[in-house]
Coordinates of C-alpha atoms in Angstrom, one line a residue:
Chain A
X1 CA 20.6 -63.7 26.2
X2 CA 22.2 -66.0 28.8
X3 CA 20.5 -65.5 32.1
X4 CA 21.8 -65.2 35.7
X5 CA 20.3 -66.4 38.9
X6 CA 21.0 -64.6 42.2
X7 CA 19.5 -64.9 45.7
X8 CA 16.9 -62.2 46.4
X9 CA 18.5 -61.0 49.6
X10 CA 21.5 -61.5 51.9
X11 CA 22.7 -60.1 55.2
X12 CA 26.2 -59.6 56.5
X13 CA 27.8 -58.1 59.5
X14 CA 29.7 -54.9 59.2
X15 CA 33.5 -55.4 58.8
X16 CA 33.1 -59.0 57.7
X17 CA 33.7 -60.4 54.2
X18 CA 30.6 -60.9 52.0
X19 CA 30.3 -63.5 49.3
X20 CA 27.6 -62.8 46.7
X21 CA 26.8 -65.8 44.4
X22 CA 25.6 -65.8 40.8
X23 CA 24.7 -68.8 38.7
X24 CA 24.9 -68.6 34.9
X25 CA 24.8 -72.2 33.7
X26 CA 24.0 -71.2 30.1
X27 CA 27.0 -68.8 29.8
X28 CA 28.6 -68.8 26.3
X29 CA 32.4 -68.7 25.7
X30 CA 32.4 -65.0 24.8
X31 CA 30.2 -63.8 27.7
X32 CA 31.9 -61.5 30.2
X33 CA 30.6 -61.5 33.8
X34 CA 29.8 -58.0 35.0
X35 CA 28.7 -56.8 38.4
X36 CA 27.0 -53.5 39.1
X37 CA 25.5 -52.3 42.3
X38 CA 22.8 -49.8 43.1
X39 CA 22.7 -47.8 46.3
X40 CA 19.4 -46.4 47.5
X41 CA 18.2 -43.4 45.4
X42 CA 21.2 -43.7 43.0
X43 CA 21.8 -45.0 39.6
X44 CA 23.7 -48.3 39.2
X45 CA 27.5 -48.3 39.7
X46 CA 30.0 -50.5 37.9
X47 CA 31.9 -52.8 40.3
X48 CA 34.0 -55.3 38.4
X49 CA 34.0 -57.7 35.4
X50 CA 35.9 -60.7 34.3
X51 CA 36.0 -63.5 31.6
X52 CA 37.8 -66.5 33.0
X53 CA 40.4 -65.5 35.6
X54 CA 39.7 -64.1 39.0
X55 CA 39.8 -60.4 39.1
X56 CA 40.6 -57.8 41.8
X57 CA 40.1 -54.1 42.0
X58 CA 39.8 -51.5 44.7
X59 CA 36.1 -52.2 45.3
X60 CA 35.9 -56.0 45.2
X61 CA 37.1 -59.3 43.9
X62 CA 35.5 -61.6 41.4
X63 CA 35.9 -65.3 41.7
X64 CA 34.9 -67.3 38.6
X65 CA 34.3 -71.1 38.7
X66 CA 36.5 -73.2 36.4
X67 CA 33.5 -74.2 34.3
X68 CA 32.3 -70.5 34.3
X69 CA 28.8 -71.6 35.3
X70 CA 28.9 -69.6 38.5
X71 CA 30.8 -66.7 40.0
X72 CA 31.1 -65.0 43.3
X73 CA 31.5 -61.3 44.1
X74 CA 33.6 -60.8 47.2
X75 CA 33.5 -57.7 49.4
X76 CA 36.5 -58.1 51.7
X77 CA 35.3 -56.0 54.5
X78 CA 31.7 -54.8 54.3
X79 CA 30.8 -51.3 55.5
X80 CA 27.4 -49.8 55.9
X81 CA 28.0 -48.0 52.6
X82 CA 28.0 -51.4 50.8
X83 CA 24.3 -51.9 51.5
X84 CA 22.8 -52.0 48.0
X85 CA 21.3 -54.2 45.3
X86 CA 24.0 -56.1 43.5
X87 CA 23.4 -57.2 39.9
X88 CA 25.3 -60.0 38.1
X89 CA 25.1 -59.4 34.3
X90 CA 26.5 -61.2 31.3
X91 CA 27.7 -59.2 28.3
X92 CA 28.9 -60.7 25.0
X93 CA 31.8 -58.6 23.7
X94 CA 32.3 -60.5 20.5
X95 CA 28.8 -59.8 19.3
X96 CA 28.7 -56.3 18.0
X97 CA 25.3 -54.7 18.6
X98 CA 24.7 -56.3 21.9
X99 CA 25.4 -53.2 23.9
X100 CA 22.6 -53.1 26.4
X101 CA 22.9 -54.2 30.0
X102 CA 20.2 -56.8 30.9
X103 CA 19.5 -56.5 34.6
X104 CA 17.7 -59.1 36.7
X105 CA 16.3 -58.3 40.1
X106 CA 19.7 -58.7 41.8
X107 CA 20.6 -59.4 45.4
X108 CA 19.6 -56.9 48.1
X109 CA 22.5 -56.8 50.5
X110 CA 21.8 -55.6 54.1
X111 CA 24.7 -54.8 56.3
X112 CA 24.2 -55.2 60.1
X113 CA 26.1 -52.8 62.2
Chain B
X1 CA 31.9 -33.5 39.6
X2 CA 32.3 -34.9 36.1
X3 CA 29.8 -37.7 36.3
X4 CA 26.6 -38.2 34.3
X5 CA 24.1 -35.5 35.1
X6 CA 20.3 -35.8 34.7
X7 CA 17.7 -33.1 35.0
X8 CA 15.2 -32.8 36.5
X9 CA 15.6 -35.3 39.4
X10 CA 11.9 -35.4 40.0
X11 CA 9.0 -34.7 37.7
X12 CA 5.3 -34.8 38.6
X13 CA 2.8 -34.3 35.8
X14 CA -0.8 -35.1 34.9
X15 CA -1.7 -37.9 32.7
X16 CA -1.8 -36.8 29.0
X17 CA 0.9 -34.2 29.4
X18 CA 4.3 -34.2 27.6
X19 CA 7.5 -34.4 29.5
X20 CA 11.2 -34.1 28.5
X21 CA 14.2 -35.2 30.4
X22 CA 17.8 -34.2 29.8
X23 CA 21.0 -36.2 30.2
X24 CA 24.6 -34.8 30.1
X25 CA 27.1 -37.6 29.8
X26 CA 30.7 -37.7 30.8
X27 CA 32.3 -35.4 28.2
X28 CA 34.6 -37.8 26.4
X29 CA 32.0 -40.6 26.2
X30 CA 30.6 -41.2 22.8
X31 CA 28.1 -43.8 23.9
X32 CA 24.9 -42.8 25.7
X33 CA 22.1 -45.1 27.0
X34 CA 18.6 -44.7 28.4
X35 CA 17.1 -47.2 30.8
X36 CA 13.8 -47.3 32.7
X37 CA 13.4 -48.7 36.2
X38 CA 10.2 -49.5 38.0
X39 CA 9.9 -50.2 41.7
X40 CA 11.5 -53.4 42.8
X41 CA 12.9 -54.2 39.3
X42 CA 16.2 -53.8 37.7
X43 CA 16.7 -51.2 35.0
X44 CA 15.4 -52.0 31.5
X45 CA 17.2 -50.9 28.4
X46 CA 15.3 -48.4 26.2
X47 CA 17.8 -47.1 23.6
X48 CA 21.4 -46.1 23.0
X49 CA 23.4 -43.6 20.8
X50 CA 26.8 -43.6 19.4
X51 CA 27.6 -39.9 19.0
X52 CA 24.4 -38.5 17.4
X53 CA 23.3 -41.8 15.8
X54 CA 20.6 -43.8 17.6
X55 CA 21.7 -47.4 17.0
X56 CA 19.2 -49.5 18.9
X57 CA 15.7 -49.1 20.3
X58 CA 13.9 -51.5 22.6
X59 CA 10.4 -52.6 21.9
X60 CA 9.6 -50.9 25.2
X61 CA 10.1 -47.6 23.4
X62 CA 6.6 -47.0 22.0
X63 CA 5.9 -44.3 19.5
X64 CA 5.1 -41.9 22.3
X65 CA 8.8 -41.9 23.3
X66 CA 11.5 -40.1 21.4
X67 CA 15.1 -39.7 22.2
X68 CA 17.6 -37.4 20.6
X69 CA 21.3 -36.6 20.8
X70 CA 21.6 -33.8 18.3
X71 CA 25.2 -32.8 18.6
X72 CA 26.5 -36.0 20.1
X73 CA 26.8 -34.5 23.5
X74 CA 23.7 -34.2 25.7
X75 CA 20.6 -36.2 25.1
X76 CA 16.8 -35.7 25.6
X77 CA 14.1 -38.2 26.2
X78 CA 10.6 -37.0 25.5
X79 CA 7.4 -38.8 26.4
X80 CA 4.2 -37.6 24.8
X81 CA 0.7 -38.1 26.1
X82 CA 1.9 -39.6 29.4
X83 CA 0.1 -42.6 30.9
X84 CA 0.0 -44.0 34.4
X85 CA 2.3 -46.8 33.3
X86 CA 5.0 -44.4 32.4
X87 CA 5.7 -43.7 36.1
X88 CA 9.2 -44.9 36.7
X89 CA 12.8 -43.8 37.2
X90 CA 14.5 -42.9 33.9
X91 CA 18.2 -43.6 34.0
X92 CA 20.9 -42.3 31.6
X93 CA 24.3 -43.9 31.3
X94 CA 27.4 -43.2 29.2
X95 CA 30.5 -45.0 28.2
X96 CA 33.5 -45.0 25.9
X97 CA 32.9 -47.1 22.8
X98 CA 33.4 -50.8 23.6
X99 CA 35.5 -52.9 21.3
X100 CA 35.4 -56.4 20.1
X101 CA 36.7 -58.4 23.0
X102 CA 37.0 -55.7 25.6
X103 CA 34.7 -54.0 28.0
X104 CA 33.9 -50.4 28.8
X105 CA 31.8 -50.0 31.9
X106 CA 28.6 -47.8 31.8
X107 CA 28.5 -44.9 34.1
X108 CA 25.0 -44.0 35.3
X109 CA 23.4 -40.8 36.4
X110 CA 21.0 -40.8 39.4
X111 CA 18.0 -40.7 37.2
X112 CA 14.8 -38.7 36.8
X113 CA 11.8 -40.0 38.8
X114 CA 8.6 -39.5 36.9
X115 CA 5.2 -39.6 38.7
X116 CA 2.0 -39.5 36.7
X117 CA -1.0 -38.2 38.5

């Protein structure tokens, strides 16, 4: 499986934008980029996913580099509730049978009030 | 709340005992997944079902572990003869069936935390 690399931790001030980077230099053409987050004492929560184009939803935006070797999850206005571990995961949707999510250690995001 | 439900939330048992966890997925989801998470690590895949069929098992799932989904609805994960190394959070997730070329996000429960004394 293609691997992702994320910083271990990041800090951001409340009400400011947050940019969480992810490197995936060995990404294949059929790998989708997924982001999940895990709040303390909870299971992971789906955030967003994309293939080539930038994506927006109510939670966040996903910016994907033109060569697809890196991506950035953008939280437009961080709140204390966004303090969590954020996981960047690649999933190949053209490879039936590859259904599992392969989590790394993620980025622990701390929000400073 | 119609999310994924797991029971119990916490389980403490002595080494060598058997334990069983239950997962109730979102009702219309035909895919159900089990993961295990140890402290400071991301979740690790254990197994998944499509309806009642168990389609993939990780090598992490030793022969002491067994998972079932008898009617394609709820699922149970049993660990026999528990060991210290089994202490972890056991997470269940469900999803609609993915298709070739499109995604279905997995929805997770809040897990069962197992502690082996």
